[in-house]
XYZ file of C-alpha atoms in Angstrom:
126
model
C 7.259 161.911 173.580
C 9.852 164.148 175.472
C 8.398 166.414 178.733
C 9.908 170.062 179.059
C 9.439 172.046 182.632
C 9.781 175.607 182.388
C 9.550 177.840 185.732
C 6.982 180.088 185.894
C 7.245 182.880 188.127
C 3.631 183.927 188.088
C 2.087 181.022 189.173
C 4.709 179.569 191.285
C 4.694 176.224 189.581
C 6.144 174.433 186.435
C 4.323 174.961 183.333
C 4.626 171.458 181.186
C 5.668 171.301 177.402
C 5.852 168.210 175.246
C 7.385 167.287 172.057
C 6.194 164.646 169.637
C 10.371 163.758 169.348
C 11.075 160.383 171.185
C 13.315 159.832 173.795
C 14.911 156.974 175.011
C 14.911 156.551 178.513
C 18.825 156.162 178.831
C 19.702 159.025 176.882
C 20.812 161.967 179.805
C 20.243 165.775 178.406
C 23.555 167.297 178.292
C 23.797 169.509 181.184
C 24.088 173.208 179.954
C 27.621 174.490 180.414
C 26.436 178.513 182.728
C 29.185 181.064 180.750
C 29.549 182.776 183.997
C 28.040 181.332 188.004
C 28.073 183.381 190.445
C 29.024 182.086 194.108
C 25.242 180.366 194.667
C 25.246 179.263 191.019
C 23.917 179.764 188.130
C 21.102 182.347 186.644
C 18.266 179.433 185.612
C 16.251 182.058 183.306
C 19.723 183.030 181.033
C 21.822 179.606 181.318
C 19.120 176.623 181.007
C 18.730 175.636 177.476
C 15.440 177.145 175.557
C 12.899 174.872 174.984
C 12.917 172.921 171.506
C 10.747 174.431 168.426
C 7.094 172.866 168.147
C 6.795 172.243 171.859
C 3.197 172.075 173.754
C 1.852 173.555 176.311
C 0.097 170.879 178.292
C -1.041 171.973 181.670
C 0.509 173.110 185.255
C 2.706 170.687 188.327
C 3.977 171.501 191.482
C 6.945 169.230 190.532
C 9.326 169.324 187.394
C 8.320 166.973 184.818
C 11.207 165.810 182.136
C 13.654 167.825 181.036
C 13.775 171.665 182.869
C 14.356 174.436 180.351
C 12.931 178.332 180.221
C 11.402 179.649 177.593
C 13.524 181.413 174.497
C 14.295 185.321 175.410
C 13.483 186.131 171.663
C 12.733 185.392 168.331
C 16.970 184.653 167.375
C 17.183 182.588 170.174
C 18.238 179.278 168.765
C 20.025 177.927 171.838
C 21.287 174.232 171.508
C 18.593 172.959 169.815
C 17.270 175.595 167.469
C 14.199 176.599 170.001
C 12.094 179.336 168.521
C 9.155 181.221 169.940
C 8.945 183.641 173.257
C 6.978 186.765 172.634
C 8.581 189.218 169.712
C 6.827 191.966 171.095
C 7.698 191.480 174.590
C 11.686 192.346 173.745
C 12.504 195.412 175.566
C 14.312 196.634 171.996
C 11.259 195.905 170.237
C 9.183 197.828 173.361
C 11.443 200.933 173.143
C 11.704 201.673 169.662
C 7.963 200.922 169.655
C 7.878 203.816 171.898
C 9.891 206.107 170.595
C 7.732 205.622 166.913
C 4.750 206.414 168.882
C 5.629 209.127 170.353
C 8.036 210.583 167.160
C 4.264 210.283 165.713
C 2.084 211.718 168.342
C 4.639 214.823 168.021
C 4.637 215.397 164.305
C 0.552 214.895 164.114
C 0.754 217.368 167.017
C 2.883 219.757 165.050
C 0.687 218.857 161.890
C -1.979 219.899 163.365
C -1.070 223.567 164.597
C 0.647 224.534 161.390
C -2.519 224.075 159.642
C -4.586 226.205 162.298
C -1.780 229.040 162.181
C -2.386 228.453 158.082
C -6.103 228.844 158.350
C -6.192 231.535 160.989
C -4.142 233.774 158.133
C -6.372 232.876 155.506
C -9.403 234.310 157.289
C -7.763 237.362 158.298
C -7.112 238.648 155.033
């Protein structure tokens, strides 16, 4: 049973994952190599590896347990170890187009809606 610690920022604490995948207590994770560090190092939410697919939420610790990750960004995230999950509609792509279809919609109802008063207003004068 592997242990995953992902940061989270709301709560100020780790939240705790597991995996049913065993791991042997000499094998070291191999460290994540950061494409670009600044001069305090690097970004932990972009350059920590994503945590693997079918891990478990299992509660809240003040201190990292196992192995620390983050959770994937999105749903083609497949970082080293093929994670998967995050929330799809949480993506700011997926948030903006979501608000430009709602509000392409709300304008065309709108429109819609006083073409067929100006339709029915000449109907009733003639």
């Amino acid at each position: 049973m592997a242990l995953y610690s992902v940061w989270d920022w709301n709560r100020n604490s780790y939240r705790v994952y597991t995996t049913p995948t065993p791991v042997s207590v000499g094998d070291d994770p191999v460290p994540p190599n950061p494409s670009g560090t600044s001069p305090i190092g690097a970004n932990p939410d972009t350059d920590v590896k994503p945590l693997p697919p079918g891990a478990k939420f299992i509660g809240y610790d003040h201190l990292a347990r196992g192995e620390i990750r983050r959770l994937p960004s999105s749903f083609t995230d497949l970082g080293d170890d093929a994670g998967s999950g995050g929330s799809f509609w949480m993506q700011p792509v997926i948030v903006f187009s979501a608000g430009v279809l709602a509000t392409v919609w709300f304008m065309r109802s709108r429109r819609m809606r006083q073409n067929k008063k100006r339709r029915s207003g000449k109907r009733r004068r003639r």
